[in-house]
Amino acid sequence: MPWSSSLRRATLWTLCSLALLTLGGALVALADEAPAPEGATAPPAAEAPAAEAPARGAAVEARVDSARSTLTFLSNAPSERIEGQAAGIEGAFRFSPENPGDVSGSLQVPVSALRSGNSLRDRHIAGRDWLLASSHPHIRFDLQRVEVRSTERSGMRVDISGVAHGTLTLRGATRPTTADITVSLALDTQRVRVQFSMQANLRAHDIPGRRNSIGREVAENIEIQGTVHGSW
């Protein structure tokens, strides 16, 4: 069947339109691939913001991870040995990764969190003859400084051992104390782990005890050890 003049005109118009679209796409592609004129500079690519890091020597604050931190205590008396543990350690420390000896901060644990394996004894520990939790609900250690004895560095890891100087508060009585500590700093992940051991003298903290039991059934010096995890 011969084409009508109107059909021929429509077909020619369609072919011309396709040709123009194809030519336009080719010109755009050539423009994208063409080299920049001499002396011209391309706009800089957008960069992701870098993670903010503390300035060298600047102090940082490490918050304690309560879920991962633990404390144990031991009373090794002539007539009885009592072992226990506690969770719920809270606190924070402010220090400089470049000068770990210059540090301050505090740790505290609820008296109600102490567990000795005997619920009746736990109530006695929190009672009026011992820690009097109703008036003094926390055991608290305030850190004043660290006497650094050794420091080892390997890449982004720093290991420190020394003696922590501060005060320990039991039953509302605050006394100076020391603790042997080891500190591991992961500078790349901004994490810290502190392991410590210390003693708490019950008589020095004015703890009366029950029926002269201190020294016989309960040791005068309670051994305390713990591992504290934190991050900054």
PDB file of N, CA, C and O in Angstrom, residues 121-182:
ATOM      1  N   ARG A 121      24.251 -13.068 105.381  1.00  0.00           N
ATOM      2  CA  ARG A 121      25.510 -12.349 105.624  1.00  0.00           C
ATOM      3  C   ARG A 121      25.549 -11.051 104.824  1.00  0.00           C
ATOM      4  O   ARG A 121      26.054 -10.026 105.333  1.00  0.00           O
ATOM      5  N   ASP A 122      25.026 -11.067 103.616  1.00  0.00           N
ATOM      6  CA  ASP A 122      24.988  -9.847 102.817  1.00  0.00           C
ATOM      7  C   ASP A 122      24.178  -8.758 103.515  1.00  0.00           C
ATOM      8  O   ASP A 122      24.551  -7.579 103.499  1.00  0.00           O
ATOM      9  N   ARG A 123      23.082  -9.136 104.136  1.00  0.00           N
ATOM     10  CA  ARG A 123      22.286  -8.158 104.876  1.00  0.00           C
ATOM     11  C   ARG A 123      23.054  -7.633 106.087  1.00  0.00           C
ATOM     12  O   ARG A 123      22.967  -6.446 106.429  1.00  0.00           O
ATOM     13  N   HIS A 124      23.814  -8.510 106.744  1.00  0.00           N
ATOM     14  CA  HIS A 124      24.641  -8.074 107.874  1.00  0.00           C
ATOM     15  C   HIS A 124      25.720  -7.086 107.406  1.00  0.00           C
ATOM     16  O   HIS A 124      25.990  -6.089 108.083  1.00  0.00           O
ATOM     17  N   ILE A 125      26.348  -7.383 106.259  1.00  0.00           N
ATOM     18  CA  ILE A 125      27.392  -6.492 105.729  1.00  0.00           C
ATOM     19  C   ILE A 125      26.824  -5.092 105.508  1.00  0.00           C
ATOM     20  O   ILE A 125      27.490  -4.087 105.788  1.00  0.00           O
ATOM     21  N   ALA A 126      25.608  -5.022 105.019  1.00  0.00           N
ATOM     22  CA  ALA A 126      24.984  -3.721 104.738  1.00  0.00           C
ATOM     23  C   ALA A 126      24.355  -3.093 105.980  1.00  0.00           C
ATOM     24  O   ALA A 126      23.903  -1.946 105.924  1.00  0.00           O
ATOM     25  N   GLY A 127      24.348  -3.826 107.100  1.00  0.00           N
ATOM     26  CA  GLY A 127      23.658  -3.368 108.293  1.00  0.00           C
ATOM     27  C   GLY A 127      24.470  -2.422 109.168  1.00  0.00           C
ATOM     28  O   GLY A 127      25.574  -1.991 108.834  1.00  0.00           O
ATOM     29  N   ARG A 128      23.910  -2.114 110.345  1.00  0.00           N
ATOM     30  CA  ARG A 128      24.470  -1.078 111.223  1.00  0.00           C
ATOM     31  C   ARG A 128      25.811  -1.458 111.838  1.00  0.00           C
ATOM     32  O   ARG A 128      26.602  -0.576 112.201  1.00  0.00           O
ATOM     33  N   ASP A 129      26.114  -2.768 111.975  1.00  0.00           N
ATOM     34  CA  ASP A 129      27.381  -3.177 112.574  1.00  0.00           C
ATOM     35  C   ASP A 129      28.547  -3.089 111.595  1.00  0.00           C
ATOM     36  O   ASP A 129      29.712  -3.119 112.014  1.00  0.00           O
ATOM     37  N   TRP A 130      28.231  -2.996 110.318  1.00  0.00           N
ATOM     38  CA  TRP A 130      29.291  -3.021 109.316  1.00  0.00           C
ATOM     39  C   TRP A 130      29.258  -1.766 108.439  1.00  0.00           C
ATOM     40  O   TRP A 130      29.743  -0.729 108.853  1.00  0.00           O
ATOM     41  N   LEU A 131      28.694  -1.819 107.249  1.00  0.00           N
ATOM     42  CA  LEU A 131      28.839  -0.696 106.313  1.00  0.00           C
ATOM     43  C   LEU A 131      27.704   0.326 106.385  1.00  0.00           C
ATOM     44  O   LEU A 131      27.816   1.376 105.758  1.00  0.00           O
ATOM     45  N   LEU A 132      26.659   0.038 107.116  1.00  0.00           N
ATOM     46  CA  LEU A 132      25.565   0.990 107.344  1.00  0.00           C
ATOM     47  C   LEU A 132      25.097   1.617 106.016  1.00  0.00           C
ATOM     48  O   LEU A 132      25.128   2.835 105.828  1.00  0.00           O
ATOM     49  N   ALA A 133      24.639   0.751 105.128  1.00  0.00           N
ATOM     50  CA  ALA A 133      24.256   1.203 103.785  1.00  0.00           C
ATOM     51  C   ALA A 133      23.091   2.182 103.800  1.00  0.00           C
ATOM     52  O   ALA A 133      22.955   2.991 102.869  1.00  0.00           O
ATOM     53  N   SER A 134      22.255   2.146 104.824  1.00  0.00           N
ATOM     54  CA  SER A 134      21.120   3.068 104.877  1.00  0.00           C
ATOM     55  C   SER A 134      21.573   4.523 104.933  1.00  0.00           C
ATOM     56  O   SER A 134      20.882   5.414 104.436  1.00  0.00           O
ATOM     57  N   SER A 135      22.736   4.774 105.534  1.00  0.00           N
ATOM     58  CA  SER A 135      23.284   6.135 105.613  1.00  0.00           C
ATOM     59  C   SER A 135      24.435   6.367 104.643  1.00  0.00           C
ATOM     60  O   SER A 135      24.690   7.504 104.239  1.00  0.00           O
ATOM     61  N   HIS A 136      25.144   5.303 104.293  1.00  0.00           N
ATOM     62  CA  HIS A 136      26.321   5.410 103.419  1.00  0.00           C
ATOM     63  C   HIS A 136      26.212   4.332 102.336  1.00  0.00           C
ATOM     64  O   HIS A 136      26.821   3.265 102.446  1.00  0.00           O
ATOM     65  N   PRO A 137      25.424   4.599 101.303  1.00  0.00           N
ATOM     66  CA  PRO A 137      25.086   3.545 100.328  1.00  0.00           C
ATOM     67  C   PRO A 137      26.190   3.142  99.370  1.00  0.00           C
ATOM     68  O   PRO A 137      26.031   2.152  98.661  1.00  0.00           O
ATOM     69  N   HIS A 138      27.316   3.874  99.342  1.00  0.00           N
ATOM     70  CA  HIS A 138      28.381   3.562  98.382  1.00  0.00           C
ATOM     71  C   HIS A 138      29.741   3.410  99.056  1.00  0.00           C
ATOM     72  O   HIS A 138      30.023   4.047 100.067  1.00  0.00           O
ATOM     73  N   ILE A 139      30.548   2.545  98.467  1.00  0.00           N
ATOM     74  CA  ILE A 139      31.988   2.499  98.741  1.00  0.00           C
ATOM     75  C   ILE A 139      32.644   3.315  97.637  1.00  0.00           C
ATOM     76  O   ILE A 139      32.348   3.117  96.451  1.00  0.00           O
ATOM     77  N   ARG A 140      33.557   4.199  98.000  1.00  0.00           N
ATOM     78  CA  ARG A 140      34.082   5.146  97.011  1.00  0.00           C
ATOM     79  C   ARG A 140      35.603   5.239  97.102  1.00  0.00           C
ATOM     80  O   ARG A 140      36.168   5.284  98.196  1.00  0.00           O
ATOM     81  N   PHE A 141      36.223   5.254  95.936  1.00  0.00           N
ATOM     82  CA  PHE A 141      37.663   5.480  95.836  1.00  0.00           C
ATOM     83  C   PHE A 141      37.891   6.712  94.979  1.00  0.00           C
ATOM     84  O   PHE A 141      37.416   6.788  93.840  1.00  0.00           O
ATOM     85  N   ASP A 142      38.605   7.694  95.520  1.00  0.00           N
ATOM     86  CA  ASP A 142      38.944   8.914  94.784  1.00  0.00           C
ATOM     87  C   ASP A 142      40.433   8.887  94.456  1.00  0.00           C
ATOM     88  O   ASP A 142      41.277   8.843  95.365  1.00  0.00           O
ATOM     89  N   LEU A 143      40.737   8.928  93.189  1.00  0.00           N
ATOM     90  CA  LEU A 143      42.122   8.865  92.704  1.00  0.00           C
ATOM     91  C   LEU A 143      42.697  10.261  92.578  1.00  0.00           C
ATOM     92  O   LEU A 143      42.075  11.155  92.000  1.00  0.00           O
ATOM     93  N   GLN A 144      43.902  10.429  93.120  1.00  0.00           N
ATOM     94  CA  GLN A 144      44.559  11.736  93.083  1.00  0.00           C
ATOM     95  C   GLN A 144      45.754  11.765  92.141  1.00  0.00           C
ATOM     96  O   GLN A 144      45.984  12.744  91.445  1.00  0.00           O
ATOM     97  N   ARG A 145      46.513  10.697  92.118  1.00  0.00           N
ATOM     98  CA  ARG A 145      47.671  10.639  91.223  1.00  0.00           C
ATOM     99  C   ARG A 145      48.131   9.198  91.094  1.00  0.00           C
ATOM    100  O   ARG A 145      47.732   8.337  91.887  1.00  0.00           O
ATOM    101  N   VAL A 146      48.968   8.941  90.092  1.00  0.00           N
ATOM    102  CA  VAL A 146      49.539   7.621  89.882  1.00  0.00           C
ATOM    103  C   VAL A 146      51.058   7.740  89.865  1.00  0.00           C
ATOM    104  O   VAL A 146      51.608   8.565  89.129  1.00  0.00           O
ATOM    105  N   GLU A 147      51.685   6.949  90.683  1.00  0.00           N
ATOM    106  CA  GLU A 147      53.146   6.850  90.678  1.00  0.00           C
ATOM    107  C   GLU A 147      53.540   5.784  89.664  1.00  0.00           C
ATOM    108  O   GLU A 147      53.425   4.589  89.915  1.00  0.00           O
ATOM    109  N   VAL A 148      53.972   6.222  88.486  1.00  0.00           N
ATOM    110  CA  VAL A 148      54.263   5.299  87.393  1.00  0.00           C
ATOM    111  C   VAL A 148      55.612   4.623  87.637  1.00  0.00           C
ATOM    112  O   VAL A 148      56.626   5.288  87.869  1.00  0.00           O
ATOM    113  N   ARG A 149      55.622   3.306  87.572  1.00  0.00           N
ATOM    114  CA  ARG A 149      56.857   2.539  87.757  1.00  0.00           C
ATOM    115  C   ARG A 149      57.429   2.030  86.443  1.00  0.00           C
ATOM    116  O   ARG A 149      58.641   1.887  86.309  1.00  0.00           O
ATOM    117  N   SER A 150      56.582   1.721  85.501  1.00  0.00           N
ATOM    118  CA  SER A 150      57.081   1.278  84.191  1.00  0.00           C
ATOM    119  C   SER A 150      56.057   1.609  83.124  1.00  0.00           C
ATOM    120  O   SER A 150      54.844   1.638  83.380  1.00  0.00           O
ATOM    121  N   THR A 151      56.572   1.889  81.914  1.00  0.00           N
ATOM    122  CA  THR A 151      55.718   2.190  80.768  1.00  0.00           C
ATOM    123  C   THR A 151      56.271   1.466  79.548  1.00  0.00           C
ATOM    124  O   THR A 151      57.467   1.550  79.259  1.00  0.00           O
ATOM    125  N   GLU A 152      55.412   0.745  78.846  1.00  0.00           N
ATOM    126  CA  GLU A 152      55.800   0.057  77.617  1.00  0.00           C
ATOM    127  C   GLU A 152      54.874   0.500  76.492  1.00  0.00           C
ATOM    128  O   GLU A 152      53.656   0.507  76.655  1.00  0.00           O
ATOM    129  N   ARG A 153      55.470   0.865  75.360  1.00  0.00           N
ATOM    130  CA  ARG A 153      54.695   1.308  74.198  1.00  0.00           C
ATOM    131  C   ARG A 153      54.958   0.393  73.017  1.00  0.00           C
ATOM    132  O   ARG A 153      56.100   0.038  72.730  1.00  0.00           O
ATOM    133  N   SER A 154      53.867   0.008  72.354  1.00  0.00           N
ATOM    134  CA  SER A 154      53.962  -0.818  71.154  1.00  0.00           C
ATOM    135  C   SER A 154      52.877  -0.367  70.190  1.00  0.00           C
ATOM    136  O   SER A 154      51.699  -0.686  70.365  1.00  0.00           O
ATOM    137  N   GLY A 155      53.274   0.406  69.178  1.00  0.00           N
ATOM    138  CA  GLY A 155      52.294   0.938  68.243  1.00  0.00           C
ATOM    139  C   GLY A 155      51.336   1.882  68.954  1.00  0.00           C
ATOM    140  O   GLY A 155      51.743   2.853  69.591  1.00  0.00           O
ATOM    141  N   MET A 156      50.054   1.569  68.880  1.00  0.00           N
ATOM    142  CA  MET A 156      49.024   2.392  69.501  1.00  0.00           C
ATOM    143  C   MET A 156      48.617   1.872  70.879  1.00  0.00           C
ATOM    144  O   MET A 156      47.596   2.295  71.421  1.00  0.00           O
ATOM    145  N   ARG A 157      49.407   0.990  71.447  1.00  0.00           N
ATOM    146  CA  ARG A 157      49.099   0.427  72.765  1.00  0.00           C
ATOM    147  C   ARG A 157      50.132   0.904  73.781  1.00  0.00           C
ATOM    148  O   ARG A 157      51.330   0.935  73.496  1.00  0.00           O
ATOM    149  N   VAL A 158      49.642   1.275  74.966  1.00  0.00           N
ATOM    150  CA  VAL A 158      50.516   1.706  76.057  1.00  0.00           C
ATOM    151  C   VAL A 158      50.140   0.905  77.307  1.00  0.00           C
ATOM    152  O   VAL A 158      48.963   0.863  77.691  1.00  0.00           O
ATOM    153  N   ASP A 159      51.125   0.262  77.925  1.00  0.00           N
ATOM    154  CA  ASP A 159      50.919  -0.494  79.161  1.00  0.00           C
ATOM    155  C   ASP A 159      51.702   0.167  80.279  1.00  0.00           C
ATOM    156  O   ASP A 159      52.901   0.434  80.140  1.00  0.00           O
ATOM    157  N   ILE A 160      51.021   0.405  81.390  1.00  0.00           N
ATOM    158  CA  ILE A 160      51.603   1.138  82.507  1.00  0.00           C
ATOM    159  C   ILE A 160      51.374   0.345  83.789  1.00  0.00           C
ATOM    160  O   ILE A 160      50.292  -0.222  83.993  1.00  0.00           O
ATOM    161  N   SER A 161      52.374   0.300  84.640  1.00  0.00           N
ATOM    162  CA  SER A 161      52.194  -0.271  85.973  1.00  0.00           C
ATOM    163  C   SER A 161      52.676   0.754  86.987  1.00  0.00           C
ATOM    164  O   SER A 161      53.585   1.540  86.719  1.00  0.00           O
ATOM    165  N   GLY A 162      52.031   0.744  88.138  1.00  0.00           N
ATOM    166  CA  GLY A 162      52.412   1.716  89.151  1.00  0.00           C
ATOM    167  C   GLY A 162      51.549   1.609  90.388  1.00  0.00           C
ATOM    168  O   GLY A 162      50.881   0.604  90.631  1.00  0.00           O
ATOM    169  N   VAL A 163      51.549   2.674  91.164  1.00  0.00           N
ATOM    170  CA  VAL A 163      50.798   2.745  92.410  1.00  0.00           C
ATOM    171  C   VAL A 163      49.856   3.937  92.340  1.00  0.00           C
ATOM    172  O   VAL A 163      50.294   5.061  92.065  1.00  0.00           O
ATOM    173  N   ALA A 164      48.581   3.688  92.567  1.00  0.00           N
ATOM    174  CA  ALA A 164      47.589   4.751  92.595  1.00  0.00           C
ATOM    175  C   ALA A 164      47.457   5.281  94.019  1.00  0.00           C
ATOM    176  O   ALA A 164      47.348   4.506  94.969  1.00  0.00           O
ATOM    177  N   HIS A 165      47.475   6.592  94.159  1.00  0.00           N
ATOM    178  CA  HIS A 165      47.327   7.239  95.464  1.00  0.00           C
ATOM    179  C   HIS A 165      45.989   7.969  95.492  1.00  0.00           C
ATOM    180  O   HIS A 165      45.625   8.668  94.544  1.00  0.00           O
ATOM    181  N   GLY A 166      45.269   7.799  96.597  1.00  0.00           N
ATOM    182  CA  GLY A 166      43.980   8.468  96.714  1.00  0.00           C
ATOM    183  C   GLY A 166      43.373   8.232  98.080  1.00  0.00           C
ATOM    184  O   GLY A 166      44.074   8.032  99.075  1.00  0.00           O
ATOM    185  N   THR A 167      42.049   8.248  98.138  1.00  0.00           N
ATOM    186  CA  THR A 167      41.335   8.026  99.389  1.00  0.00           C
ATOM    187  C   THR A 167      40.244   6.984  99.174  1.00  0.00           C
ATOM    188  O   THR A 167      39.679   6.870  98.080  1.00  0.00           O
ATOM    189  N   LEU A 168      39.965   6.232 100.228  1.00  0.00           N
ATOM    190  CA  LEU A 168      38.900   5.232 100.226  1.00  0.00           C
ATOM    191  C   LEU A 168      37.896   5.616 101.298  1.00  0.00           C
ATOM    192  O   LEU A 168      38.268   5.916 102.432  1.00  0.00           O
ATOM    193  N   THR A 169      36.614   5.607 100.915  1.00  0.00           N
ATOM    194  CA  THR A 169      35.550   5.963 101.845  1.00  0.00           C
ATOM    195  C   THR A 169      34.676   4.749 102.113  1.00  0.00           C
ATOM    196  O   THR A 169      34.074   4.189 101.187  1.00  0.00           O
ATOM    197  N   LEU A 170      34.647   4.322 103.385  1.00  0.00           N
ATOM    198  CA  LEU A 170      33.790   3.239 103.851  1.00  0.00           C
ATOM    199  C   LEU A 170      32.981   3.750 105.031  1.00  0.00           C
ATOM    200  O   LEU A 170      33.543   4.367 105.952  1.00  0.00           O
ATOM    201  N   ARG A 171      31.692   3.484 105.013  1.00  0.00           N
ATOM    202  CA  ARG A 171      30.814   3.878 106.126  1.00  0.00           C
ATOM    203  C   ARG A 171      30.971   5.365 106.467  1.00  0.00           C
ATOM    204  O   ARG A 171      30.918   5.786 107.620  1.00  0.00           O
ATOM    205  N   GLY A 172      31.229   6.169 105.463  1.00  0.00           N
ATOM    206  CA  GLY A 172      31.346   7.606 105.650  1.00  0.00           C
ATOM    207  C   GLY A 172      32.688   8.083 106.137  1.00  0.00           C
ATOM    208  O   GLY A 172      32.918   9.294 106.236  1.00  0.00           O
ATOM    209  N   ALA A 173      33.611   7.184 106.416  1.00  0.00           N
ATOM    210  CA  ALA A 173      34.951   7.556 106.878  1.00  0.00           C
ATOM    211  C   ALA A 173      35.918   7.498 105.700  1.00  0.00           C
ATOM    212  O   ALA A 173      36.047   6.453 105.045  1.00  0.00           O
ATOM    213  N   THR A 174      36.602   8.600 105.432  1.00  0.00           N
ATOM    214  CA  THR A 174      37.524   8.703 104.310  1.00  0.00           C
ATOM    215  C   THR A 174      38.953   8.652 104.813  1.00  0.00           C
ATOM    216  O   THR A 174      39.342   9.436 105.678  1.00  0.00           O
ATOM    217  N   ARG A 175      39.739   7.727 104.264  1.00  0.00           N
ATOM    218  CA  ARG A 175      41.122   7.543 104.684  1.00  0.00           C
ATOM    219  C   ARG A 175      42.027   7.450 103.464  1.00  0.00           C
ATOM    220  O   ARG A 175      41.627   6.939 102.414  1.00  0.00           O
ATOM    221  N   PRO A 176      43.281   7.920 103.599  1.00  0.00           N
ATOM    222  CA  PRO A 176      44.226   7.774 102.476  1.00  0.00           C
ATOM    223  C   PRO A 176      44.535   6.306 102.221  1.00  0.00           C
ATOM    224  O   PRO A 176      44.571   5.493 103.156  1.00  0.00           O
ATOM    225  N   THR A 177      44.764   5.976 100.966  1.00  0.00           N
ATOM    226  CA  THR A 177      45.049   4.593 100.609  1.00  0.00           C
ATOM    227  C   THR A 177      45.869   4.549  99.327  1.00  0.00           C
ATOM    228  O   THR A 177      46.021   5.564  98.632  1.00  0.00           O
ATOM    229  N   THR A 178      46.403   3.378  99.030  1.00  0.00           N
ATOM    230  CA  THR A 178      47.128   3.143  97.778  1.00  0.00           C
ATOM    231  C   THR A 178      46.625   1.842  97.158  1.00  0.00           C
ATOM    232  O   THR A 178      46.059   0.984  97.832  1.00  0.00           O
ATOM    233  N   ALA A 179      46.846   1.726  95.863  1.00  0.00           N
ATOM    234  CA  ALA A 179      46.456   0.505  95.147  1.00  0.00           C
ATOM    235  C   ALA A 179      47.500   0.220  94.085  1.00  0.00           C
ATOM    236  O   ALA A 179      47.977   1.143  93.402  1.00  0.00           O
ATOM    237  N   ASP A 180      47.874  -1.047  93.949  1.00  0.00           N
ATOM    238  CA  ASP A 180      48.737  -1.467  92.849  1.00  0.00           C
ATOM    239  C   ASP A 180      47.877  -1.576  91.590  1.00  0.00           C
ATOM    240  O   ASP A 180      46.803  -2.197  91.615  1.00  0.00           O
ATOM    241  N   ILE A 181      48.344  -0.976  90.516  1.00  0.00           N
ATOM    242  CA  ILE A 181      47.529  -0.971  89.302  1.00  0.00           C
ATOM    243  C   ILE A 181      48.363  -1.303  88.072  1.00  0.00           C
ATOM    244  O   ILE A 181      49.577  -1.079  88.037  1.00  0.00           O
ATOM    245  N   THR A 182      47.683  -1.843  87.074  1.00  0.00           N
ATOM    246  CA  THR A 182      48.223  -1.958  85.718  1.00  0.00           C
ATOM    247  C   THR A 182      47.180  -1.360  84.777  1.00  0.00           C
ATOM    248  O   THR A 182      45.982  -1.639  84.908  1.00  0.00           O
TER     249      THR A 182
END
